[in-house]
Coordinates of C-alpha atoms and ligand atoms in Angstrom, one line a residue:
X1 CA 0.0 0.0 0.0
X2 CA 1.3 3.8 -1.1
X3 CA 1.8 6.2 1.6
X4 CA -0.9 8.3 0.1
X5 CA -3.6 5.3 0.2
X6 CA -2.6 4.5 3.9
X7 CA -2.9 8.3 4.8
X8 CA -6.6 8.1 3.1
X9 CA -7.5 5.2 4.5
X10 CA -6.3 6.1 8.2
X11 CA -7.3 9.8 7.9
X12 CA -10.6 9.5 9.8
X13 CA -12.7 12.0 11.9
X14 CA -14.6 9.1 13.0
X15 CA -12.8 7.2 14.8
X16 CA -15.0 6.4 17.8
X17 CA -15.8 2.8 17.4
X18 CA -19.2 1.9 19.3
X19 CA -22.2 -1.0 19.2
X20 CA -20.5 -1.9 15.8
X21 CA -20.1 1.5 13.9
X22 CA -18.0 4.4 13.4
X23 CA -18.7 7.9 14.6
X24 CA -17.7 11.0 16.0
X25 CA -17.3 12.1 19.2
X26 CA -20.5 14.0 20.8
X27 CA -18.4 17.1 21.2
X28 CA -17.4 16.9 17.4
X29 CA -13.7 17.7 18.4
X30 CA -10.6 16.0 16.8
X31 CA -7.5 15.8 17.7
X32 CA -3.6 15.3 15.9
X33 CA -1.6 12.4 16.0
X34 CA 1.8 13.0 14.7
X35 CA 4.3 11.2 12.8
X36 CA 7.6 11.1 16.0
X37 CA 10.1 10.3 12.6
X38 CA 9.0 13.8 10.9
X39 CA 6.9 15.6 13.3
X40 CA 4.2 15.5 10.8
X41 CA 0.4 15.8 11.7
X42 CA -0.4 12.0 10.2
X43 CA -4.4 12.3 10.9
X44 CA -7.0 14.0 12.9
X45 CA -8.9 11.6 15.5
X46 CA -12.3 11.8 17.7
X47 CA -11.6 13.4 21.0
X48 CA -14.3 11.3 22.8
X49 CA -15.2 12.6 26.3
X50 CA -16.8 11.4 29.2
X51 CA -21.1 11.0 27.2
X52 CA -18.9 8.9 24.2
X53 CA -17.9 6.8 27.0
X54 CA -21.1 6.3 28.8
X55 CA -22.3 5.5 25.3
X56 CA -19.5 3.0 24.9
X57 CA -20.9 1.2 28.6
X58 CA -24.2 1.3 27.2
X59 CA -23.1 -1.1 24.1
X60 CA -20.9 -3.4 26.5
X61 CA -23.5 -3.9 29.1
X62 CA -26.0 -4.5 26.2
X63 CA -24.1 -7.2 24.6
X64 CA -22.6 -9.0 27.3
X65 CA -25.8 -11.4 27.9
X66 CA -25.6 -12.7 24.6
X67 CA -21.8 -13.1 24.0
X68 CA -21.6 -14.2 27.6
X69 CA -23.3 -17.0 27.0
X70 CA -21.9 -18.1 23.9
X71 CA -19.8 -21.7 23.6
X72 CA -16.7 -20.6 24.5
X73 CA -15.6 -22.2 21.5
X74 CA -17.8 -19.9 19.1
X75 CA -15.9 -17.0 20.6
X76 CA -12.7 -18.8 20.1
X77 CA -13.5 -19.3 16.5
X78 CA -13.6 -15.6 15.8
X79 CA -10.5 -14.8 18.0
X80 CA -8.9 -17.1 15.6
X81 CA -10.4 -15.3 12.5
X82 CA -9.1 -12.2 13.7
X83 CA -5.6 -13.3 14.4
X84 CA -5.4 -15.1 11.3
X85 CA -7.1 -11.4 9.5
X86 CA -4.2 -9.9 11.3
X87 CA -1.4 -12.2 9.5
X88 CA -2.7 -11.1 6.6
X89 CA -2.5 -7.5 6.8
X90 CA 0.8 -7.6 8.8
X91 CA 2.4 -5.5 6.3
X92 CA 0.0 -2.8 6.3
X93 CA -0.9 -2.8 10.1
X94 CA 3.3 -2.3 10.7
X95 CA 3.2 0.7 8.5
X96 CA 0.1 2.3 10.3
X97 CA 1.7 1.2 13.7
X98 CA 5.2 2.5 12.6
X99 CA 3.6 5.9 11.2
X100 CA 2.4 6.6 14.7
X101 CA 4.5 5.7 17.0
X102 CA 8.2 5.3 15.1
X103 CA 9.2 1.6 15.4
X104 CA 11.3 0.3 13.1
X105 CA 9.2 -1.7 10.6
X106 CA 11.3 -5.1 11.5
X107 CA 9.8 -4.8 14.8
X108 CA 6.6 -3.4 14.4
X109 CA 5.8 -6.9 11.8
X110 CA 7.0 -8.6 14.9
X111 CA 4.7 -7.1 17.3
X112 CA 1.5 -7.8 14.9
X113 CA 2.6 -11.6 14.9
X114 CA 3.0 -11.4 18.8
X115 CA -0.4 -9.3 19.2
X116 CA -2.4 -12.2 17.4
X117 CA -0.5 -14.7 19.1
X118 CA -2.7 -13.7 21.9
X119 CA -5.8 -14.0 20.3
X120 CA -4.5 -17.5 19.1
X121 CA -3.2 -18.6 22.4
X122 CA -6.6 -17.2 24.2
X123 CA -8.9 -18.7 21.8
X124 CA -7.9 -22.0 23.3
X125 CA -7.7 -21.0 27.1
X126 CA -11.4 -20.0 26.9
X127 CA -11.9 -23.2 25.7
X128 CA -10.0 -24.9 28.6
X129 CA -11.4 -22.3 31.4
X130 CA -12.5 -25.2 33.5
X131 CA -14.2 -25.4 36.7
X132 CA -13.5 -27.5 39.8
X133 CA -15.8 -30.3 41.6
X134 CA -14.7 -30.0 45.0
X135 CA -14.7 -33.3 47.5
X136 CA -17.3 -32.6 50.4
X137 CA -16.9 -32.0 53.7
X138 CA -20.4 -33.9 54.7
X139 CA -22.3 -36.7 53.3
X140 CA -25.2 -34.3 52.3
X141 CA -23.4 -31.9 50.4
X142 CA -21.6 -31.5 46.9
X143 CA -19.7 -28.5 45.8
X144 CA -19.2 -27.1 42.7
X145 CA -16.7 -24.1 41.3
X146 CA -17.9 -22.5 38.4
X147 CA -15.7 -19.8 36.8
X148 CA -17.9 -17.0 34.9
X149 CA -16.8 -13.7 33.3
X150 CA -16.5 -10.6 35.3
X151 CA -18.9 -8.6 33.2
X152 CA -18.1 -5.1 31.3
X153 CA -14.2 -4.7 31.3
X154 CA -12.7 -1.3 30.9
X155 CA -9.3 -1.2 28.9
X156 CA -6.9 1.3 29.4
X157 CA -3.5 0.8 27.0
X158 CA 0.0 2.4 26.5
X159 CA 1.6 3.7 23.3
X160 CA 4.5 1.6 22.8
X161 CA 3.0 -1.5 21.5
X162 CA 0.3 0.2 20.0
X163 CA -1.5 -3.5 18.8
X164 CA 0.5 -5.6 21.1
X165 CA -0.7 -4.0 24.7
X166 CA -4.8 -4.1 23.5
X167 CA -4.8 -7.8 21.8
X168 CA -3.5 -8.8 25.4
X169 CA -5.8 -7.4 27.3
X170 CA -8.8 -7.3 24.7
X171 CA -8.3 -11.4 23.8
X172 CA -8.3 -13.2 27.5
X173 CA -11.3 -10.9 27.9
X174 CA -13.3 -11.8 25.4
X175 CA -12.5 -15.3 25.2
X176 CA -13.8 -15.3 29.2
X177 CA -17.3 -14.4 27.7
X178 CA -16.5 -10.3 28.9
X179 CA -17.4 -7.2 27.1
X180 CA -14.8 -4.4 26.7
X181 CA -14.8 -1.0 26.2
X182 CA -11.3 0.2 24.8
X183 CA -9.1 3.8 25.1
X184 CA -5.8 3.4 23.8
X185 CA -3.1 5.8 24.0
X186 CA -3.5 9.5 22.7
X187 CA -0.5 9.1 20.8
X188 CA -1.2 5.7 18.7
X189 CA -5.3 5.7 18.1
X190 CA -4.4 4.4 14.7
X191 CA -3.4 0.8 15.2
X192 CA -6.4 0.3 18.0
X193 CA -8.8 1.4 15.1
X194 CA -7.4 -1.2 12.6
X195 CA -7.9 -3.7 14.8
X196 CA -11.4 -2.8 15.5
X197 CA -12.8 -3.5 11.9
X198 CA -10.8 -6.2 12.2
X199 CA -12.6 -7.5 14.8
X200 CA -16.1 -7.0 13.0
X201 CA -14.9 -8.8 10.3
X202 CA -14.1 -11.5 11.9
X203 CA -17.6 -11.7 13.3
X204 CA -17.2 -10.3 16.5
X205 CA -21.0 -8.5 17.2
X206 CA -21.6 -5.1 17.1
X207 CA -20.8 -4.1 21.4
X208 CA -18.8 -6.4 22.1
X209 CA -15.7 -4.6 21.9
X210 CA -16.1 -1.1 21.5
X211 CA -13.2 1.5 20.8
X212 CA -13.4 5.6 22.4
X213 CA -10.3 7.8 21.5
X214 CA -9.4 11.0 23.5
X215 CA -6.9 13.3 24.3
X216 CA -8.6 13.4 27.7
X217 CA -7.9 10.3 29.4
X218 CA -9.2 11.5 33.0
X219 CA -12.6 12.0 31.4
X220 CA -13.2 8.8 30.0
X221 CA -11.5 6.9 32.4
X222 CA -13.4 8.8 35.2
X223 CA -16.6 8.1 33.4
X224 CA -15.9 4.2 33.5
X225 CA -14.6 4.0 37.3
X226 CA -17.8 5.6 38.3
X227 CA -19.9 3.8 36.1
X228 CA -21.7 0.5 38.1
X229 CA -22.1 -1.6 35.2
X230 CA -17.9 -1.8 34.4
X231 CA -17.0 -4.3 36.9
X232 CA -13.0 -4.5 36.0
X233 CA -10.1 -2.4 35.0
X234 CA -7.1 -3.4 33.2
X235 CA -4.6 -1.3 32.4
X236 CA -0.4 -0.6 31.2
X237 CA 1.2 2.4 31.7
X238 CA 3.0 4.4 33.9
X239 CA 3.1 3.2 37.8
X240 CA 1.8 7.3 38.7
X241 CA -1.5 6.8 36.6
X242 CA -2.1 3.0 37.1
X243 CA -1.8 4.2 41.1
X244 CA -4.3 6.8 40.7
X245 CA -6.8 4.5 38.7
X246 CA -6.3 2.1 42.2
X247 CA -7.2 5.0 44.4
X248 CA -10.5 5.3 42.0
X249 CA -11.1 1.9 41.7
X250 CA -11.8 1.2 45.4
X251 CA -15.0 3.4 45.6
X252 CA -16.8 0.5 43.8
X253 CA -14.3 -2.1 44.5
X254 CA -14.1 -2.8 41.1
X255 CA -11.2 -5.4 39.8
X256 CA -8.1 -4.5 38.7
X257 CA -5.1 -5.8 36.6
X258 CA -2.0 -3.2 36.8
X259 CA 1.1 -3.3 34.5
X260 CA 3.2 -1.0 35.3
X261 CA 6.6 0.7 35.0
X262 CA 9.7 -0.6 35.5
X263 CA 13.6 -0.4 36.1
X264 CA 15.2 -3.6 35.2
X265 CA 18.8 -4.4 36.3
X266 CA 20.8 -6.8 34.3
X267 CA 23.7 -8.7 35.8
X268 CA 26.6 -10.0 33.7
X269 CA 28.5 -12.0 35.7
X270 CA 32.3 -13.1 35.3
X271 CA 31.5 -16.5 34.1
X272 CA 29.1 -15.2 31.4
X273 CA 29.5 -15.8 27.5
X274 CA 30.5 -12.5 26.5
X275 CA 29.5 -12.3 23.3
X276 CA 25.9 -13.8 24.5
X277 CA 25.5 -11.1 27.2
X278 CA 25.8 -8.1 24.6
X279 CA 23.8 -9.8 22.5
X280 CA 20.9 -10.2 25.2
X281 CA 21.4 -7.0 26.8
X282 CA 21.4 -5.3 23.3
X283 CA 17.9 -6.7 22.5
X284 CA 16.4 -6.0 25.6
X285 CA 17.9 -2.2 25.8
X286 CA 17.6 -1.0 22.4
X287 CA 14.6 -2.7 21.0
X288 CA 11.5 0.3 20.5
X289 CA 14.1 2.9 21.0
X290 CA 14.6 1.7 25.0
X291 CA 10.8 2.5 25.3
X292 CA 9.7 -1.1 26.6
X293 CA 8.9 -1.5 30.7
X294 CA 11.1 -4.8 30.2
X295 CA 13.8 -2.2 29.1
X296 CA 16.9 -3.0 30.5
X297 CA 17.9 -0.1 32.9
X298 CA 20.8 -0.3 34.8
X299 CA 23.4 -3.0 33.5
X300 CA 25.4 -4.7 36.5
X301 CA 29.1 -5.8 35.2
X302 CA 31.3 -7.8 37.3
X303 CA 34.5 -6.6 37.3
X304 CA 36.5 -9.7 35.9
X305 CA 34.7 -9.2 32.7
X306 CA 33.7 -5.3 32.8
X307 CA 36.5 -4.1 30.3
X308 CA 35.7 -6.7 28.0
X309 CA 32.0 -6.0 27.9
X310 CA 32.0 -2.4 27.7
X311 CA 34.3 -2.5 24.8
X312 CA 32.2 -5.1 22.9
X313 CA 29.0 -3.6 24.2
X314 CA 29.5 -0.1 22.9
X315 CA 31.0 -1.5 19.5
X316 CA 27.6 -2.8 18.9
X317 CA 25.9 0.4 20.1
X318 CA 28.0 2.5 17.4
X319 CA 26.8 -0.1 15.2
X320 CA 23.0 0.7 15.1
X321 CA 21.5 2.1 12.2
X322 CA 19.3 4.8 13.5
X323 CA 16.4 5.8 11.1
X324 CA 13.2 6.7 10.2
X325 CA 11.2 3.5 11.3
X326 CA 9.5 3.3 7.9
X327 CA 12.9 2.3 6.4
X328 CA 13.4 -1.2 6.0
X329 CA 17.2 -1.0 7.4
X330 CA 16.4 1.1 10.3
X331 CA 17.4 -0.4 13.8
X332 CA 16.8 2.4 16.3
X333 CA 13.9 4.9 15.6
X334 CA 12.7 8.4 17.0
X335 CA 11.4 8.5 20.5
X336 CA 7.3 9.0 20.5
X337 CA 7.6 12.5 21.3
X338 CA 9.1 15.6 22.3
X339 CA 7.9 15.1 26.0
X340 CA 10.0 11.5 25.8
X341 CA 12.7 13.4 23.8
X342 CA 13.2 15.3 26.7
X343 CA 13.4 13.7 30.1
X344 CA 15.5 11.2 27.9
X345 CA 18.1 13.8 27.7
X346 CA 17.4 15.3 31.5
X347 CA 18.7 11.9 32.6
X348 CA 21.8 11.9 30.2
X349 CA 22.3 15.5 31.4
X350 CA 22.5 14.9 35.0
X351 CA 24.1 11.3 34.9
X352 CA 27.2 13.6 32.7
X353 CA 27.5 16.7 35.3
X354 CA 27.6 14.1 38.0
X355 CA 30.5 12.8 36.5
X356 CA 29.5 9.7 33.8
X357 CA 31.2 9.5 31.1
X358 CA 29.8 9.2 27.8
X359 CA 31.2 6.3 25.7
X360 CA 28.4 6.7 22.6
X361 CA 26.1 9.2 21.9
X362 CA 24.7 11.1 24.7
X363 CA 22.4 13.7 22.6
X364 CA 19.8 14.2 20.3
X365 CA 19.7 14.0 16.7
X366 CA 20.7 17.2 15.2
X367 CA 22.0 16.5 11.4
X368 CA 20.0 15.7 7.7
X369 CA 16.7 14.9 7.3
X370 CA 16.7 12.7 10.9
X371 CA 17.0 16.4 13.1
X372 CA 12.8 17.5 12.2
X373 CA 12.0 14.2 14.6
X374 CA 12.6 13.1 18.3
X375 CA 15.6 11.1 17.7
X376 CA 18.1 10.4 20.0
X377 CA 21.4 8.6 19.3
X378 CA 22.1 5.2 21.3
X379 CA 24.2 5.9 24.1
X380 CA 26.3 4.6 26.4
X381 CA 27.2 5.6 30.0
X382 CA 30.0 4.8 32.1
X383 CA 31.2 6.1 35.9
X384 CA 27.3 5.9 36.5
X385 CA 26.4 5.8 40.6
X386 CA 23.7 5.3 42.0
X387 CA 22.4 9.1 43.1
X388 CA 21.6 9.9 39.5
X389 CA 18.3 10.0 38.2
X390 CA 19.0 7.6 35.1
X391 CA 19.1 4.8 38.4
X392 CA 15.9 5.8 39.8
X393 CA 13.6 6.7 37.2
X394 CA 12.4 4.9 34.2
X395 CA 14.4 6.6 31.3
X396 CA 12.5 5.1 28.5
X397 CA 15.0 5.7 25.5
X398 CA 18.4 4.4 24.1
X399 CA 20.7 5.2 27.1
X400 CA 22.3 2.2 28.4
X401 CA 23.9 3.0 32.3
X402 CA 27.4 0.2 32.9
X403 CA 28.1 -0.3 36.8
X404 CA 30.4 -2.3 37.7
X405 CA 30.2 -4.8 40.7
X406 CA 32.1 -7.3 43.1
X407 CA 30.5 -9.9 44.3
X408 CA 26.9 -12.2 43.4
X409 CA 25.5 -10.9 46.8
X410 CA 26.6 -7.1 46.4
X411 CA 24.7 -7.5 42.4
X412 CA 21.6 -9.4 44.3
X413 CA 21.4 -6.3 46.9
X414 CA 21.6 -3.2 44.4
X415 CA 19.6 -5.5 41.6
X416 CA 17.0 -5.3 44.4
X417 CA 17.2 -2.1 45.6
X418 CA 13.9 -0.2 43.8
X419 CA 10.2 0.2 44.3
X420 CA 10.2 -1.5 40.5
X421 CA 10.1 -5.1 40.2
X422 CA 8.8 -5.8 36.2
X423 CA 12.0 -7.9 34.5
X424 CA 15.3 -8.7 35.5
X425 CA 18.1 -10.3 33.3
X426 CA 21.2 -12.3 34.5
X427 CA 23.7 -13.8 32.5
X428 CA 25.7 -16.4 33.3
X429 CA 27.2 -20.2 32.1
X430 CA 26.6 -21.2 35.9
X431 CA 23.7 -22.9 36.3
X432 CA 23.8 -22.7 40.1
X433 CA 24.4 -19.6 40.1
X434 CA 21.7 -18.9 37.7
X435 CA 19.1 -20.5 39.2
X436 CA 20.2 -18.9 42.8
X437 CA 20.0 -15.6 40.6
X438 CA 16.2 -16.4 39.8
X439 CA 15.5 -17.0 43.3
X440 CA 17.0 -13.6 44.9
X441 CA 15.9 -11.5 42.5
X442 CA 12.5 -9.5 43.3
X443 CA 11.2 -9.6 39.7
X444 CA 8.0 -10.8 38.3
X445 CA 10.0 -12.2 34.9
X446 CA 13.5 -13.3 34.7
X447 CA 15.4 -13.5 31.9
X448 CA 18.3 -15.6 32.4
X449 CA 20.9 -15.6 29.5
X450 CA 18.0 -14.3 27.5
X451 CA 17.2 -10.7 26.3
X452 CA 13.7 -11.2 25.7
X453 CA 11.6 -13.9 27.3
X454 CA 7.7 -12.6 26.8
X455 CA 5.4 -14.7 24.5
X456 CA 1.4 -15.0 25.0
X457 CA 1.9 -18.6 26.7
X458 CA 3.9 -17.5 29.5
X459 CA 2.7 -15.0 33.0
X460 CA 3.8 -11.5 32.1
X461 CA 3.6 -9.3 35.2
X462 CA 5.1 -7.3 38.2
X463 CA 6.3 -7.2 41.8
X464 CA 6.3 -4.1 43.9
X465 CA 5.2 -1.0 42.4
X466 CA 5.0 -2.9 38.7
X467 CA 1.8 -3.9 38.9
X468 CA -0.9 -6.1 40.0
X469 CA -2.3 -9.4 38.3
X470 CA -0.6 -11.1 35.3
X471 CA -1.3 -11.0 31.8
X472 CA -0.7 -13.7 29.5
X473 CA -0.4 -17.4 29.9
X474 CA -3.2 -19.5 31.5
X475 CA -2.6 -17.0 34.4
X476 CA -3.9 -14.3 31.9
X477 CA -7.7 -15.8 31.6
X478 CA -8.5 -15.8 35.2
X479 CA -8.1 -11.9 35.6
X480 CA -11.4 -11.7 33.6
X481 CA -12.7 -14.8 35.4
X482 CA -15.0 -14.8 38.9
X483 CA -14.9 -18.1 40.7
X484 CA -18.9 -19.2 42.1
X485 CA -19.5 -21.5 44.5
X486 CA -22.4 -23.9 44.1
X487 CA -23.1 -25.6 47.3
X488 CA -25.6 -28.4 47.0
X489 CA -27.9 -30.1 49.3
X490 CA -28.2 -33.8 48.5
X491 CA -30.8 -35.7 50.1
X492 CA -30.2 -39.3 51.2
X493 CA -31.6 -41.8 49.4
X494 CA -35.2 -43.1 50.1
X495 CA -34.6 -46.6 51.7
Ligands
NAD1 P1 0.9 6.7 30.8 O1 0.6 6.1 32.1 O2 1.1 8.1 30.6 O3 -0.3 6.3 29.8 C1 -0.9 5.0 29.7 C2 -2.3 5.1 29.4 O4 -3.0 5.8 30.4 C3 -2.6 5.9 28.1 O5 -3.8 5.4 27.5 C4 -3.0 7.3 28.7 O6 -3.9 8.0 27.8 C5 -3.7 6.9 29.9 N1 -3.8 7.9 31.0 C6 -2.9 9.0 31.2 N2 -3.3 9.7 32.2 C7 -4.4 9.2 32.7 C8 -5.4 9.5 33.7 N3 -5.1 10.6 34.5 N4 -6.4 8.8 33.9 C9 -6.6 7.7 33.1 N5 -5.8 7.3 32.1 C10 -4.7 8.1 31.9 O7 2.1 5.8 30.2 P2 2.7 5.9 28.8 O8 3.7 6.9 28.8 O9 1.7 5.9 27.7 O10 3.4 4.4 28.7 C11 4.6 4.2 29.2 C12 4.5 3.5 30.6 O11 3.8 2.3 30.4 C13 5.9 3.2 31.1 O12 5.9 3.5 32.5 C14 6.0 1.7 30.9 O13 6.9 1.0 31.8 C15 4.6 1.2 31.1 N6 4.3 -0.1 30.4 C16 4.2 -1.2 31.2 C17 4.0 -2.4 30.6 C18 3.8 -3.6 31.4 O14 3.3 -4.6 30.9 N7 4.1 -3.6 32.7 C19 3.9 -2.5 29.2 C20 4.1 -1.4 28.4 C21 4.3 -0.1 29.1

């Protein structure tokens, strides 16, 4: 597809997706979503507000009885379409997913494969969402466990995998029998609107899964959490909003799944396989520009091996191609916006004046065509301690912090020390040590000798402040699941 077709096609003022069709938002405003490579205005959205997202409830709630109670293998049947819908158009979704949020195109075909591997993987565990018959206590009694969906889900998503983040909340639900009503991010509306006529083509009926874009979150997501009939929020983001959408949640004790931010260490021990320890730590730092929460942040190096590593590490960092995400050779693209550009280079900034020393990169883009986006050129830090902000906070871009350490218990301590507890990595060829690494560390995943262990059959989650609940796996299902009791009576038997 031509640049200019996909602009048509994408260039929508209605964009609100509810009870099966496309319209506007009540308040007829629109807002921009910009191109991060070129700083381009790429199309004008629906600003939905807080009426377009009663309007959205109003379609759930309508359609749950019906799709509630369908076989859960009916439901899995159209999951499957729609993964199998997404295959197709992989090309074409990557470009609209790349437009909007900057990927490289290499990785943003990868993320619609993993997005409808959810919807593949979830077809099947609503299939196997079994209950339990539970031995009884007494002679006259029998117990059954029944496991029925929650009801009307809201789902609140993240820009950085723009497809990825809603097919993993949006496919456990509906294969649980649920309803869901859908904001994504106010930076990438595009992809979560490609995947709604998706959806209806696969057969999915009209209020099922409905679709409200804004550039006021607050409103809509205010106008859910006080709305009866949602009974469960699931959202990704930033640890500051998913705690604020807690604090809401408890007036109605509604349910919540939380993934959240996070600051994951990586520890490359003496005894690792050098050349597999850049190799890891590259994919899991510089894939989506460093904008993942699996991102690694702070990268532990023991000394017997630090030289070595650095060198080799920042080799392959000078390495990257860095380009407009649309190009087919482009490694590292722009960062989403100017807000990201900047707190990216607020943490190089103070991690320098404190006394790190830059071994790549360190600033933003400034030369050819590359300078009108939010670029920012892989870098590497050295000398890094841990008062600087680039150790606290979540940086979310292409700078990768090297600290080197002494011993497995000092790495285990520091590893430890954060209110973030998302992903962890460790590399090393000792398997004792490895497995006592993936017992210390506080981290909901653990990737050992491995940059990048997430696929939809395995929990995806965090400790701490990263989050509650899990997403993914058979663990993923029972977030959308309520477990009933039957307790039955049984008489005796007439003698
Ligand atoms: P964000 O919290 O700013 O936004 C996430 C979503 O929340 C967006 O849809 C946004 O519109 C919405 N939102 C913003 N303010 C809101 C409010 N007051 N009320 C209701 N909704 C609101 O985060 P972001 O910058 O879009 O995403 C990056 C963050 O997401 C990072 O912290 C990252 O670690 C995290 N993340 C976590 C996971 C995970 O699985 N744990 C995955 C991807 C991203």
């Amino acid at each position: 597809m031509s640049d200019a077709a996909l602009h048509e096609r994408i260039n929508t003022e209605q964009s609100l997706f509810i009870n099966g069709r496309w319209s506007e938002s009540a308040s007829g405003r629109r807002f921009p979503v910009f191109n991060p490579a070129t700083g381009q205005v790429v199309a004008h959205v629906s600003d939905g507000d807080a009426a377009d997202a009663r309007r959205a409830v109003d379609a759930a709630y309508a359609a749950f009885p019906q799709w509630s109670r369908l076989p859960a293998y009916r439901r899995g049947v159209m999951l499957r379409q729609a993964a199998a819908l997404m295959y197709e158009r992989r090309d074409e979704l990557a470009r609209t997913l790349t437009l909007e949020m900057g990927k490289p195109i290499r990785e943003a075909r990868g993320e619609i494969s993993y997005a409808a591997s959810f919807l593949e993987w979830f077809a099947g565990e609503g299939e196997r969402a079994y209950g339990d018959i539970i031995p009884p206590m007494a002679p006259g009694k029998r117990h059954l466990v029944l496991k029925q969906p929650v009801g009307v889900v809201a789902a609140i998503t993240p820009w950085n995998f723009p497809a990825a983040m809603v097919t993993r909340k949006v496919a456990p639900a509906l294969a649980a029998g649920c309803t869901v009503v859908l904001k994504p991010a106010e930076q990438t509306p595009l992809t979560a609107m490609a995947l709604m006529d998706i959806f209806a083509e696969a057969g999915v009926p009209p209020g099922v899964i409905n679709l409200v874009t804004t550039n006021d979150p607050a409103a809509v997501a205010d106008a859910w959490l006080s709305d009866h009939r949602v009974r469960k929020i699931t959202f990704t983001g930033s640890t500051e909003v998913g705690k604020l959408l807690m604090r809401k949640a408890a007036d109605q004790v509604k349910r919540v799944s939380l993934e959240l931010g996070g600051h994951a260490p990586v520890i490359v021990f003496d005894d690792a396989d050098v050349d597999k320890a850049v190799r890891g730590t590259m994919a899991s730092k510089f894939r989506n520009s460093g904008q993942t929460c699996v991102c690694a942040n702070r990268i532990y190096v023991q000394k017997g091996i630090y030289e070595r590593f650095a060198e080799k590490f920042t080799a392959a960092v000078r390495n990257l191609r860095v380009g407009d995400g649309l190009s087919e050779d482009a490694e590292v693209g722009p960062l989403v916006d100017e807000a990201a550009l900047e707190k990216v280079t607020a943490h190089v900034e103070d991690a320098v004046a404190r006394g790190a020393e830059l071994l790549a990169g360190g600033r933003r883009v400034t030369e050819g065509e590359l300078a009108r986006g939010w670029f920012f050129l892989p870098t590497v830090l050295a000398g890094v301690r841990d008062d600087m902000r680039i150790m606290r906070e979540e940086t979310f871009g292409p700078v990768a912090p090297l600290i080197p350490f002494e011993h497995e218990a000092e790495a285990y301590e520091r590893a430890n020390d954060s209110p973030y507890g998302l992903a962890a990595y460790v590399f090393t060829e000792n398997i004792s040590r490895g497995i006592r690494a993936a017992e210390r560390l506080e981290y909901g995943i653990i990737g050992l000798n491995d940059g990048t262990p997430s696929t939809a059959q395995v929990p995806f989650g965090g400790f701490k402040e990263s989050g509650i609940g899990r997403e993914g796996g058979p663990y993923g299902i029972h977030e959308f699941l309520e477990v009933k009791l039957v307790g039955l009576a049984v008489d005796e038997e007439p003698r």
